[in-house]
Short mmCIF file of C-alpha atoms and ligand atoms in Angstrom, two decimals:
data_model
loop_
_atom_site.label_atom_id
_atom_site.label_comp_id
_atom_site.label_asym_id
_atom_site.label_seq_id
_atom_site.Cartn_x
_atom_site.Cartn_y
_atom_site.Cartn_z
CA ALA A 109 9.20 -36.11 2.15
CA ALA A 110 7.09 -34.47 4.81
CA ALA A 111 3.61 -35.75 4.20
CA THR A 112 1.61 -34.65 7.22
CA LEU A 113 1.18 -31.22 8.73
CA ALA A 114 2.85 -32.37 11.94
CA THR A 115 6.02 -33.41 10.12
CA SER A 116 6.09 -30.30 7.94
CA PHE A 117 7.60 -27.84 10.32
CA SER A 118 10.45 -27.77 12.78
CA GLU A 119 8.67 -28.43 16.06
CA ASN A 120 11.69 -27.84 18.18
CA SER A 121 13.15 -24.64 16.77
CA SER A 122 13.51 -21.48 18.83
CA ALA A 123 12.91 -19.33 15.72
CA THR A 124 9.80 -17.16 15.69
CA ALA A 125 6.82 -18.80 14.03
CA ILE A 126 3.98 -16.37 14.74
CA ILE A 127 3.78 -12.69 15.58
CA VAL A 128 0.45 -11.23 16.65
CA PRO A 129 0.66 -7.42 16.47
CA SER A 130 -0.92 -5.36 19.21
CA GLU A 131 -0.99 -1.71 20.29
CA HIS A 132 1.07 -2.60 23.35
CA ASP A 133 3.02 -5.84 23.40
CA ALA A 134 3.07 -7.93 20.27
CA LEU A 135 2.91 -11.68 20.89
CA HIS A 136 5.94 -13.59 19.57
CA VAL A 137 5.64 -17.38 19.50
CA SER A 138 8.54 -19.70 18.73
CA TYR A 139 8.10 -22.99 16.86
CA ARG A 140 8.82 -24.83 20.10
CA GLN A 141 6.12 -22.92 21.98
CA LEU A 142 3.67 -23.32 19.10
CA THR A 143 4.18 -27.09 19.29
CA ARG A 144 3.55 -27.14 23.05
CA ASP A 145 0.37 -25.12 22.59
CA ILE A 146 -0.82 -27.43 19.81
CA LEU A 147 -0.24 -30.56 21.91
CA GLU A 148 -2.06 -29.08 24.87
CA PHE A 149 -4.99 -28.02 22.69
CA GLN A 150 -5.01 -31.45 21.09
CA SER A 151 -5.47 -33.14 24.44
CA LYS A 152 -8.41 -30.78 25.14
CA LEU A 153 -10.00 -31.89 21.87
CA ALA A 154 -9.33 -35.51 22.81
CA GLN A 155 -10.92 -35.03 26.24
CA LEU A 156 -14.00 -33.59 24.58
CA GLY A 157 -14.26 -36.81 22.56
CA ILE A 158 -12.99 -35.57 19.20
CA LYS A 159 -11.53 -38.49 17.27
CA HIS A 160 -10.24 -39.50 13.85
CA ALA A 161 -12.37 -38.04 10.98
CA ASP A 162 -14.60 -35.86 13.19
CA ALA A 163 -15.28 -32.40 11.76
CA VAL A 164 -14.13 -29.48 13.89
CA SER A 165 -15.66 -26.24 12.64
CA ILE A 166 -13.48 -23.27 13.44
CA ALA A 167 -15.57 -20.10 13.35
CA LEU A 168 -12.79 -17.82 14.58
CA PRO A 169 -11.24 -14.70 13.06
CA ASN A 170 -7.55 -14.73 12.09
CA SER A 171 -5.76 -15.15 15.41
CA TYR A 172 -3.22 -17.28 17.26
CA GLU A 173 -6.05 -19.37 18.69
CA PHE A 174 -7.27 -20.14 15.15
CA ILE A 175 -3.81 -21.36 14.20
CA VAL A 176 -3.46 -23.58 17.26
CA ALA A 177 -7.01 -24.96 16.90
CA PHE A 178 -6.40 -25.75 13.24
CA LEU A 179 -3.11 -27.58 13.77
CA ALA A 180 -4.29 -29.37 16.92
CA THR A 181 -7.28 -30.69 14.99
CA SER A 182 -5.00 -32.19 12.36
CA TYR A 183 -2.67 -33.67 15.00
CA GLN A 184 -5.76 -35.44 16.40
CA ARG A 185 -6.52 -36.91 12.92
CA ALA A 186 -9.73 -34.92 12.93
CA ILE A 187 -10.91 -32.67 10.07
CA ALA A 188 -10.58 -28.91 10.35
CA ALA A 189 -13.49 -27.07 8.76
CA PRO A 190 -12.90 -23.33 9.08
CA LEU A 191 -15.97 -21.10 8.68
CA ASN A 192 -16.22 -17.37 8.14
CA PRO A 193 -17.12 -16.04 11.62
CA ALA A 194 -19.19 -13.31 9.94
CA TYR A 195 -21.64 -15.77 8.38
CA LYS A 196 -25.36 -15.26 8.97
CA GLN A 197 -27.54 -17.93 10.55
CA SER A 198 -28.63 -19.55 7.26
CA GLU A 199 -25.01 -19.85 6.14
CA PHE A 200 -23.82 -21.39 9.40
CA GLU A 201 -26.70 -23.85 9.25
CA PHE A 202 -25.85 -24.84 5.69
CA TYR A 203 -22.19 -25.53 6.48
CA ILE A 204 -22.61 -27.14 9.91
CA GLU A 205 -25.23 -29.51 8.56
CA ASP A 206 -23.25 -30.26 5.39
CA LEU A 207 -20.11 -31.02 7.43
CA SER A 208 -21.91 -32.85 10.28
CA SER A 209 -19.64 -30.85 12.58
CA SER A 210 -18.87 -32.50 15.92
CA VAL A 211 -17.92 -29.22 17.54
CA VAL A 212 -18.04 -25.55 16.60
CA LEU A 213 -15.30 -23.32 17.98
CA VAL A 214 -16.39 -19.71 18.57
CA PRO A 215 -14.66 -16.64 20.02
CA ARG A 216 -14.86 -15.64 23.69
CA GLY A 217 -18.22 -14.15 24.62
CA ALA A 218 -20.01 -15.69 21.63
CA TYR A 219 -21.81 -18.21 23.81
CA ALA A 220 -23.40 -15.62 26.09
CA LYS A 221 -24.44 -13.62 23.03
CA ASN A 222 -26.13 -16.71 21.56
CA GLY A 223 -25.15 -15.59 18.07
CA PRO A 224 -25.77 -17.34 14.74
CA ALA A 225 -22.84 -19.79 15.04
CA VAL A 226 -23.96 -20.91 18.50
CA LYS A 227 -27.62 -21.28 17.53
CA SER A 228 -26.73 -23.20 14.39
CA ALA A 229 -24.36 -25.52 16.25
CA ARG A 230 -27.08 -26.32 18.77
CA LYS A 231 -29.62 -26.99 16.02
CA PHE A 232 -27.40 -29.79 14.68
CA GLN A 233 -26.25 -31.05 18.13
CA ALA A 234 -22.65 -30.00 17.64
CA ALA A 235 -20.65 -29.29 20.78
CA ILE A 236 -19.89 -25.61 21.35
CA ALA A 237 -16.59 -24.34 22.75
CA GLU A 238 -15.08 -20.89 23.10
CA CYS A 239 -11.46 -20.32 22.12
CA TYR A 240 -9.39 -17.38 23.26
CA LEU A 241 -6.03 -16.39 24.64
CA ASP A 242 -5.39 -16.25 28.35
CA GLY A 243 -2.31 -14.06 28.28
CA SER A 244 -0.42 -15.88 25.57
CA ARG A 245 -1.95 -19.32 26.19
CA PRO A 246 -4.73 -20.60 23.92
CA VAL A 247 -7.73 -21.87 25.88
CA LEU A 248 -10.52 -24.19 24.77
CA GLN A 249 -13.56 -23.88 27.02
CA VAL A 250 -16.42 -26.30 26.40
CA LYS A 251 -19.88 -24.73 26.75
CA GLU A 252 -22.16 -27.50 25.48
CA LYS A 253 -21.30 -31.09 24.62
CA GLY A 254 -24.13 -31.71 22.15
CA LYS A 255 -23.75 -35.11 20.45
CA LEU A 256 -20.36 -35.56 22.16
CA ALA A 257 -22.03 -35.93 25.56
CA GLY A 258 -20.88 -39.30 26.85
CA ALA A 259 -18.06 -39.58 24.29
CA GLN A 260 -14.87 -41.20 25.54
CA ALA A 261 -11.57 -39.36 25.49
CA GLN A 262 -9.61 -40.80 22.58
CA ARG A 263 -5.99 -41.83 22.67
CA VAL A 264 -3.83 -39.55 20.65
CA SER A 265 -2.64 -41.08 17.40
CA GLN A 266 -0.48 -39.87 14.56
CA ALA A 267 -2.07 -38.57 11.38
CA HIS A 268 -1.52 -40.44 8.09
CA PRO A 269 -0.72 -38.65 4.80
CA GLY A 270 -4.01 -39.89 3.33
CA ASP A 271 -6.15 -38.57 6.22
CA VAL A 272 -8.45 -35.69 5.34
CA ALA A 273 -7.06 -32.70 7.24
CA LEU A 274 -9.28 -29.96 5.88
CA VAL A 275 -12.70 -29.58 4.34
CA LEU A 276 -13.52 -26.26 2.72
CA HIS A 277 -16.35 -25.35 0.43
CA THR A 278 -15.77 -23.68 -2.93
CA SER A 279 -16.72 -20.00 -2.93
CA GLY A 280 -20.07 -20.62 -4.61
CA THR A 281 -19.33 -18.15 -7.39
CA THR A 282 -21.00 -20.26 -10.07
CA GLY A 283 -23.50 -22.30 -8.03
CA ARG A 284 -24.05 -24.06 -4.72
CA PRO A 285 -20.75 -24.30 -2.77
CA LYS A 286 -19.22 -27.78 -3.06
CA ALA A 287 -17.45 -29.53 -0.15
CA VAL A 288 -13.82 -30.26 -0.98
CA PRO A 289 -11.86 -32.72 1.19
CA LEU A 290 -8.10 -32.13 1.27
CA THR A 291 -5.68 -34.64 2.75
CA HIS A 292 -2.41 -34.01 4.54
CA ARG A 293 -0.73 -35.11 1.32
CA ASN A 294 -2.69 -32.55 -0.74
CA LEU A 295 -1.86 -29.75 1.70
CA THR A 296 1.80 -30.55 2.19
CA ARG A 297 2.28 -30.78 -1.59
CA THR A 298 0.87 -27.28 -2.04
CA MET A 299 3.01 -26.01 0.84
CA GLN A 300 6.07 -27.39 -0.91
CA ASN A 301 4.99 -26.01 -4.31
CA ILE A 302 4.46 -22.52 -2.91
CA GLN A 303 7.70 -22.63 -0.96
CA ASN A 304 9.57 -23.57 -4.16
CA THR A 305 7.83 -21.00 -6.36
CA TYR A 306 8.75 -18.06 -4.16
CA GLU A 307 11.91 -19.53 -2.63
CA LEU A 308 10.53 -19.01 0.87
CA THR A 309 13.11 -19.44 3.61
CA THR A 310 13.48 -18.99 7.31
CA SER A 311 14.40 -15.33 6.78
CA ASP A 312 11.04 -14.49 5.17
CA ARG A 313 8.38 -12.66 7.14
CA THR A 314 4.91 -13.07 5.71
CA MET A 315 2.23 -10.52 6.38
CA LEU A 316 -1.06 -12.44 6.55
CA VAL A 317 -3.90 -10.41 5.09
CA MET A 318 -6.29 -12.99 3.72
CA PRO A 319 -8.73 -14.84 5.97
CA LEU A 320 -7.58 -18.24 7.22
CA PHE A 321 -10.98 -19.74 6.40
CA HIS A 322 -10.15 -19.98 2.68
CA VAL A 323 -7.26 -21.79 0.98
CA HIS A 324 -5.60 -18.54 -0.11
CA GLY A 325 -4.84 -17.26 3.40
CA LEU A 326 -4.44 -20.70 4.94
CA LEU A 327 -2.01 -22.22 2.41
CA ALA A 328 -0.15 -19.28 0.85
CA GLY A 329 -0.35 -16.86 3.75
CA PHE A 330 0.31 -19.29 6.56
CA LEU A 331 1.12 -22.99 5.96
CA ALA A 332 3.71 -22.53 3.19
CA PRO A 333 5.72 -19.94 5.18
CA LEU A 334 5.52 -22.27 8.19
CA ARG A 335 7.03 -25.13 6.16
CA ALA A 336 9.86 -22.75 5.22
CA ALA A 337 10.46 -22.09 8.94
CA GLY A 338 9.79 -18.39 8.41
CA SER A 339 7.64 -16.07 10.52
CA VAL A 340 4.06 -15.07 9.91
CA VAL A 341 2.60 -11.79 11.13
CA VAL A 342 -1.06 -12.40 12.02
CA PRO A 343 -3.11 -9.26 12.62
CA GLY A 344 -6.80 -9.59 13.47
CA ALA A 345 -9.12 -7.60 11.24
CA PHE A 346 -7.74 -5.95 8.10
CA SER A 347 -7.36 -2.20 7.90
CA ALA A 348 -5.14 -0.42 5.39
CA ARG A 349 -3.58 1.84 8.01
CA SER A 350 -2.67 -0.84 10.54
CA PHE A 351 -1.52 -3.05 7.65
CA TRP A 352 1.47 -0.83 6.86
CA ARG A 353 2.18 -0.04 10.49
CA ASP A 354 2.37 -3.76 11.29
CA PHE A 355 4.23 -4.54 8.07
CA ILE A 356 6.97 -2.05 8.96
CA THR A 357 7.08 -2.67 12.73
CA HIS A 358 7.42 -6.41 12.30
CA LYS A 359 9.70 -6.26 9.25
CA ALA A 360 7.47 -8.24 6.94
CA ASN A 361 8.89 -8.67 3.43
CA TRP A 362 5.99 -10.00 1.34
CA TYR A 363 2.27 -10.55 1.31
CA THR A 364 -0.35 -12.30 -0.80
CA ALA A 365 -3.84 -10.92 -1.44
CA VAL A 366 -6.74 -10.61 -3.86
CA PRO A 367 -6.78 -7.71 -6.35
CA THR A 368 -9.46 -5.84 -4.36
CA MET A 369 -7.15 -5.78 -1.34
CA HIS A 370 -4.22 -4.61 -3.47
CA GLN A 371 -6.36 -1.77 -4.74
CA ILE A 372 -7.34 -0.72 -1.22
CA LEU A 373 -3.68 -0.74 -0.21
CA LEU A 374 -2.70 1.27 -3.29
CA ARG A 375 -5.12 3.97 -2.18
CA ASN A 376 -3.46 3.95 1.27
CA PRO A 377 0.23 3.51 0.40
CA PRO A 378 2.92 3.02 3.04
CA PRO A 379 4.60 6.05 4.63
CA SER A 380 8.19 6.72 3.57
CA PRO A 381 10.74 5.40 3.87
CA LYS A 382 9.06 2.64 1.90
CA PRO A 383 9.35 -0.85 3.35
CA GLN A 384 11.64 -3.29 1.52
CA ILE A 385 9.35 -5.76 -0.20
CA ARG A 386 10.81 -8.90 -1.79
CA PHE A 387 7.70 -9.60 -3.88
CA ILE A 388 3.92 -9.25 -3.84
CA ARG A 389 1.63 -12.12 -4.78
CA SER A 390 -1.81 -11.67 -6.28
CA CYS A 391 -4.28 -14.49 -6.59
CA SER A 392 -7.93 -15.65 -6.64
CA SER A 393 -9.32 -13.08 -9.09
CA PRO A 394 -7.97 -11.55 -12.29
CA LEU A 395 -5.40 -8.79 -11.75
CA SER A 396 -5.74 -6.18 -14.47
CA PRO A 397 -2.46 -5.22 -16.18
CA LYS A 398 -3.17 -1.66 -15.07
CA ILE A 399 -3.22 -2.53 -11.36
CA PHE A 400 -0.19 -4.77 -11.92
CA SER A 401 1.81 -1.77 -13.20
CA GLU A 402 0.57 0.54 -10.45
CA LEU A 403 1.61 -1.99 -7.82
CA GLU A 404 5.09 -2.50 -9.26
CA ALA A 405 5.64 1.25 -9.59
CA THR A 406 4.40 2.06 -6.09
CA TYR A 407 6.21 -0.68 -4.18
CA GLU A 408 9.25 -1.16 -6.42
CA ALA A 409 8.78 -4.90 -6.05
CA PRO A 410 7.89 -7.66 -8.49
CA VAL A 411 4.21 -8.56 -8.57
CA LEU A 412 3.58 -12.25 -9.17
CA GLU A 413 0.11 -13.27 -10.21
CA ALA A 414 -0.90 -16.82 -9.37
CA TYR A 415 -3.91 -19.01 -10.13
CA ALA A 416 -5.55 -21.20 -7.53
CA MET A 417 -8.70 -23.01 -6.52
CA THR A 418 -10.06 -24.79 -3.48
CA GLU A 419 -9.98 -28.19 -5.25
CA ALA A 420 -6.23 -27.81 -5.85
CA ALA A 421 -5.53 -26.96 -2.18
CA HIS A 422 -4.87 -23.49 -3.57
CA GLN A 423 -2.04 -22.88 -6.04
CA MET A 424 -1.81 -24.31 -9.56
CA THR A 425 0.26 -21.77 -11.53
CA SER A 426 2.25 -18.64 -10.84
CA ASN A 427 4.47 -16.12 -12.54
CA PRO A 428 8.11 -16.70 -11.54
CA LEU A 429 10.47 -14.61 -9.44
CA PRO A 430 12.50 -12.20 -11.66
CA HIS A 431 15.71 -14.28 -11.70
CA ARG A 432 13.78 -17.36 -12.83
CA GLY A 433 11.87 -15.91 -15.76
CA LYS A 434 9.59 -13.27 -17.15
CA ARG A 435 6.42 -12.20 -15.46
CA LYS A 436 3.63 -11.38 -17.80
CA PRO A 437 0.78 -9.06 -16.84
CA GLY A 438 -2.58 -10.62 -17.73
CA SER A 439 -1.12 -14.13 -17.42
CA VAL A 440 -1.13 -16.38 -14.36
CA GLY A 441 2.24 -17.89 -15.28
CA VAL A 442 3.16 -21.56 -15.47
CA GLY A 443 2.35 -24.76 -13.55
CA GLN A 444 4.25 -24.88 -10.25
CA GLY A 445 4.66 -28.52 -9.31
CA VAL A 446 1.33 -29.04 -11.09
CA GLU A 447 0.77 -30.34 -14.66
CA VAL A 448 -1.43 -28.01 -16.70
CA LYS A 449 -3.12 -28.96 -19.98
CA ILE A 450 -5.68 -27.13 -22.06
CA LEU A 451 -8.32 -29.65 -23.12
CA ASP A 452 -11.21 -29.63 -25.58
CA ASP A 453 -14.66 -31.08 -24.83
CA GLN A 454 -13.45 -34.58 -25.75
CA GLY A 455 -10.56 -34.39 -23.31
CA ASP A 456 -7.87 -33.95 -25.99
CA GLU A 457 -5.16 -31.32 -25.67
CA VAL A 458 -5.71 -28.32 -27.96
CA PRO A 459 -2.85 -26.72 -29.97
CA GLN A 460 -0.85 -23.90 -28.35
CA GLY A 461 -2.70 -20.58 -28.54
CA VAL A 462 -6.13 -22.18 -28.77
CA ALA A 463 -8.57 -21.75 -25.89
CA GLY A 464 -9.98 -24.72 -24.01
CA GLU A 465 -10.65 -25.91 -20.48
CA ILE A 466 -7.71 -25.50 -18.11
CA SER A 467 -7.12 -28.93 -16.57
CA ILE A 468 -4.64 -29.94 -13.91
CA ARG A 469 -2.99 -32.97 -12.35
CA GLY A 470 -0.88 -33.14 -9.22
CA GLU A 471 -0.55 -34.50 -5.71
CA ASN A 472 -2.22 -31.33 -4.40
CA VAL A 473 -5.54 -31.99 -6.15
CA THR A 474 -8.51 -33.33 -4.19
CA SER A 475 -9.68 -36.83 -5.03
CA GLY A 476 -13.26 -35.57 -5.40
CA TYR A 477 -16.12 -33.62 -3.86
CA ILE A 478 -17.98 -35.06 -0.87
CA ASN A 479 -21.36 -36.64 -1.72
CA ASN A 480 -21.40 -35.35 -5.28
CA GLU A 481 -20.95 -38.23 -7.71
CA LYS A 482 -22.30 -36.22 -10.62
CA ALA A 483 -19.81 -33.38 -10.16
CA ASN A 484 -16.96 -35.88 -9.70
CA LYS A 485 -17.83 -37.72 -12.92
CA GLU A 486 -17.76 -34.46 -14.84
CA ALA A 487 -14.64 -33.13 -13.13
CA PHE A 488 -12.05 -35.85 -13.85
CA THR A 489 -10.81 -37.02 -17.25
CA LYS A 490 -9.74 -40.58 -17.98
CA GLY A 491 -6.13 -39.51 -17.64
CA GLY A 492 -6.75 -38.23 -14.11
CA PHE A 493 -6.82 -34.55 -15.02
CA PHE A 494 -9.17 -32.30 -13.08
CA ARG A 495 -11.27 -29.93 -15.17
CA THR A 496 -11.17 -26.51 -13.51
CA GLY A 497 -14.23 -25.02 -15.20
CA ASP A 498 -12.00 -22.14 -16.31
CA GLN A 499 -11.32 -21.38 -19.96
CA GLY A 500 -7.80 -20.43 -20.95
CA LYS A 501 -4.95 -20.80 -23.40
CA LYS A 502 -1.17 -21.06 -23.34
CA ASP A 503 1.03 -18.47 -25.02
CA GLU A 504 4.22 -19.28 -26.95
CA ASP A 505 6.19 -19.64 -23.69
CA GLY A 506 3.60 -21.91 -22.11
CA TYR A 507 2.22 -19.16 -19.85
CA VAL A 508 -1.45 -19.62 -19.01
CA ILE A 509 -3.91 -16.86 -19.83
CA ILE A 510 -7.33 -17.25 -18.23
CA THR A 511 -10.12 -16.04 -20.48
CA GLY A 512 -13.07 -16.70 -18.20
CA ARG A 513 -15.16 -19.28 -16.46
CA ILE A 514 -16.75 -21.59 -18.96
CA LYS A 515 -20.17 -20.98 -17.39
CA GLU A 516 -19.68 -17.22 -17.63
CA LEU A 517 -18.43 -16.80 -21.19
CA ILE A 518 -20.64 -14.55 -23.25
CA ASN A 519 -22.02 -16.31 -26.33
CA ARG A 520 -23.30 -13.67 -28.72
CA GLY A 521 -24.87 -15.55 -31.59
CA GLY A 522 -22.04 -18.10 -31.57
CA GLU A 523 -19.23 -15.58 -31.03
CA LYS A 524 -17.60 -16.40 -27.68
CA ILE A 525 -16.53 -13.32 -25.75
CA SER A 526 -14.20 -13.43 -22.78
CA PRO A 527 -15.59 -11.27 -19.98
CA ILE A 528 -12.18 -11.00 -18.30
CA GLU A 529 -10.56 -9.71 -21.48
CA LEU A 530 -13.31 -7.13 -21.86
CA ASP A 531 -12.98 -6.04 -18.20
CA HIS A 532 -9.26 -5.46 -18.75
CA ILE A 533 -9.86 -3.41 -21.90
CA ILE A 534 -12.44 -1.18 -20.21
CA SER A 535 -10.17 -0.75 -17.16
CA THR A 536 -7.54 0.89 -19.36
CA SER A 537 -9.83 3.93 -19.63
CA PRO A 538 -8.39 6.66 -17.39
CA GLU A 539 -11.92 7.43 -16.20
CA VAL A 540 -12.72 3.93 -15.01
CA SER A 541 -11.80 2.40 -11.67
CA GLU A 542 -13.46 -0.99 -12.16
CA ALA A 543 -15.46 -2.81 -14.82
CA VAL A 544 -17.45 -6.04 -15.00
CA SER A 545 -18.77 -7.62 -18.19
CA PHE A 546 -21.46 -10.28 -18.40
CA ALA A 547 -24.03 -11.92 -20.61
CA ILE A 548 -27.51 -10.49 -20.88
CA PRO A 549 -30.32 -12.40 -22.58
CA SER A 550 -31.12 -11.34 -26.12
CA GLU A 551 -33.88 -12.52 -28.43
CA LEU A 552 -31.80 -11.95 -31.54
CA TYR A 553 -28.39 -13.29 -30.43
CA GLY A 554 -29.21 -15.53 -27.49
CA GLN A 555 -26.83 -13.43 -25.41
CA GLU A 556 -25.40 -9.95 -25.72
CA VAL A 557 -22.76 -8.07 -23.79
CA GLY A 558 -23.65 -6.05 -20.70
CA VAL A 559 -21.09 -3.95 -18.87
CA ALA A 560 -21.16 -2.20 -15.51
CA VAL A 561 -18.46 0.31 -14.65
CA VAL A 562 -17.43 2.20 -11.55
CA PRO A 563 -15.99 5.61 -12.48
CA LYS A 564 -12.85 6.95 -10.80
CA PRO A 565 -13.68 9.52 -8.10
CA GLY A 566 -14.54 12.89 -9.64
CA GLN A 567 -15.05 11.51 -13.17
CA ASN A 568 -18.29 12.30 -14.94
CA VAL A 569 -18.72 9.16 -17.01
CA THR A 570 -21.70 8.50 -19.27
CA GLU A 571 -22.93 5.30 -20.87
CA ASP A 572 -22.15 6.80 -24.24
CA ASN A 573 -18.50 7.59 -23.29
CA ILE A 574 -17.98 4.01 -22.22
CA THR A 575 -19.53 2.52 -25.34
CA LYS A 576 -17.38 4.77 -27.55
CA PHE A 577 -14.25 3.89 -25.58
CA ILE A 578 -14.91 0.15 -25.97
CA ALA A 579 -15.76 0.61 -29.66
CA SER A 580 -12.35 2.22 -30.19
CA LYS A 581 -10.57 -0.78 -28.65
CA THR A 582 -12.39 -3.95 -29.72
CA ALA A 583 -14.11 -5.78 -32.55
CA LYS A 584 -17.69 -4.73 -33.17
CA PHE A 585 -19.34 -7.85 -31.77
CA LYS A 586 -17.85 -7.16 -28.32
CA ILE A 587 -19.43 -3.73 -28.00
CA PRO A 588 -21.94 -3.87 -25.16
CA SER A 589 -25.59 -3.38 -25.91
CA ARG A 590 -26.09 -2.02 -22.39
CA VAL A 591 -23.88 -0.09 -19.99
CA TRP A 592 -24.58 0.64 -16.36
CA ILE A 593 -22.72 3.23 -14.27
CA LEU A 594 -22.44 2.05 -10.66
CA LYS A 595 -20.96 3.31 -7.39
CA GLU A 596 -19.72 -0.13 -6.46
CA ILE A 597 -19.59 -3.70 -7.78
CA PRO A 598 -20.79 -6.26 -5.24
CA LYS A 599 -18.31 -9.05 -4.41
CA THR A 600 -18.15 -12.25 -2.39
CA ALA A 601 -16.17 -12.54 0.86
CA THR A 602 -13.20 -13.69 -1.22
CA GLY A 603 -13.36 -10.60 -3.41
CA LYS A 604 -14.90 -12.39 -6.38
CA ILE A 605 -17.40 -10.99 -8.80
CA GLN A 606 -20.45 -13.15 -9.43
CA ARG A 607 -21.10 -12.04 -12.98
CA ARG A 608 -24.43 -13.77 -13.32
CA LYS A 609 -25.70 -12.27 -10.05
CA VAL A 610 -24.59 -8.78 -11.03
CA ALA A 611 -26.44 -9.18 -14.34
CA GLU A 612 -29.56 -10.55 -12.68
CA SER A 613 -29.78 -7.77 -10.12
CA LEU A 614 -29.24 -5.04 -12.72
CA LEU A 615 -31.82 -6.52 -15.09
CA ALA A 616 -34.29 -7.02 -12.24
CA LYS A 617 -34.28 -3.26 -11.70
CA ASP A 618 -35.72 -2.83 -15.21
CA LEU A 619 -38.91 -4.63 -14.27
P1 ATP B 109 -17.48 -22.22 -7.20
O1 ATP B 109 -16.55 -23.29 -7.66
O2 ATP B 109 -18.34 -22.64 -6.06
O3 ATP B 109 -18.25 -21.58 -8.31
P2 ATP B 109 -15.10 -20.56 -6.97
O4 ATP B 109 -14.62 -21.33 -8.16
O5 ATP B 109 -15.06 -19.07 -7.06
O6 ATP B 109 -16.58 -21.01 -6.58
P3 ATP B 109 -12.72 -20.92 -5.41
O7 ATP B 109 -12.20 -22.31 -5.34
O8 ATP B 109 -12.58 -20.05 -4.23
O9 ATP B 109 -14.26 -21.00 -5.70
O10 ATP B 109 -12.05 -20.13 -6.61
C1 ATP B 109 -11.38 -20.73 -7.70
C2 ATP B 109 -11.59 -19.93 -8.96
O11 ATP B 109 -11.10 -18.58 -8.81
C3 ATP B 109 -10.86 -20.45 -10.15
O12 ATP B 109 -11.50 -21.56 -10.73
C4 ATP B 109 -10.84 -19.22 -11.07
O13 ATP B 109 -12.06 -19.08 -11.76
C5 ATP B 109 -10.71 -18.08 -10.08
N1 ATP B 109 -9.32 -17.59 -10.02
C6 ATP B 109 -8.34 -17.91 -9.14
N2 ATP B 109 -7.21 -17.25 -9.38
C7 ATP B 109 -7.44 -16.46 -10.45
C8 ATP B 109 -6.66 -15.52 -11.20
N3 ATP B 109 -5.41 -15.22 -10.88
N4 ATP B 109 -7.25 -14.93 -12.26
C9 ATP B 109 -8.53 -15.22 -12.62
N5 ATP B 109 -9.32 -16.07 -11.95
C10 ATP B 109 -8.79 -16.69 -10.88
MG1 MG B 110 -14.83 -23.32 -8.67
#
């Protein structure tokens, strides 16, 4: 089995690996050319003094140079550490220090601008290099050598399956982001799992929408299709209009995205004739059954919701393709090359239908957070299962239904309320475009339910309407004691809602 990134794709094939759309001439790169570019970039990294286990921070937007830098880093047995290029100074400093980055790769012109990535790299003596395309050739131009000054060029060696290839931090939805090391073995296992789940082949064309600096875009949107010897269309920044133009021009046949992105695309649907879409994948945040139906109706394609996390090198479960089984709205499907158990606090499996902590085991799962013994002790059971921190249950067919993050469940006087379930119920109101439920402190109950909703454009929604609507759909104890009407619900870069933060900021306004 292919156990390193380098052995996971056909280096010598003339098939198209990457397409970078452009107003004029799109860039088409074959697997053979991609391999040449990687090897050349790798020797540049080696000349700079990058060696086994050094962290290479890649602060580049989605681009061909990102892809080459990422793979070249892993060929050099170094550790790729992609960073959101839009981070502010304090964020860059946090990650560059936490990773002890040896070099920070920035886009062309970033050095002269002396932006936050450059300043932060200098503060921690990381080398700084610009990456860009010269015509179609990726260039690495060293600007400052930092702590690599005087480093010897290292002989190129082959990566081992157990080498750490990637370090990413969790999204920080429930606390301080945690550094997750992922080995070649972890990554290639996920690539294989995703390829199997969706039966990806060389004739598939993936439209990459998600950023490459998180596992979603990197594994599902890029590495898995590469393992299948398919082609990946890599536009720069996302815009709904250019999305469909590029999708149609370059004959893409599927994409994966977060629910927020699906909603944006639904509001800007493709021109007719509609493109032929084999399937659409949704992951990283709960997809409401309402959006699920709208997507299937609009695109006439199956929508497959999956469940993933950084610690699992992305995917754990997914709904199946239509010929392999049912897809169930509101469920994230079944384990895909990953064992899934629902455990109680003692680590014992609960009966079917009962909620507990979703726990997973598989070759894709990290062996533990970096420098975080406490978190690692809590995370793994004696049987080697990883506790996800998510609460869920299995239905009669073994499909997983996520009911919330354990830290975010609402505990109203001992009654546990699933915020996700409540969001979905409120979203079925024809007046509501989005809803978020959360715990608010209560003297009487410990916690009570708070809800914030975003009305559909043109709808005149009141707090009272919403309360009555919820009262008509749920048990009494789930009725919110407070409702806020908002224009927008703030989200993280990955499209996640930080329930506790939303609650805190709304309650702070009362003071
Ligand atoms: P942190 O661990 O720092 O709090 P995070 O858990 O949001 O942040 P990620 O690894 O990016 O960081 O996200 C994984 C989490 O995303 C899962 O544990 C789960 O809570 C949520 N998630 C992923 N897919 C889905 C889905 N389909 N439906 C509901 N939640 C999902
Ligand atoms: Mg997490």
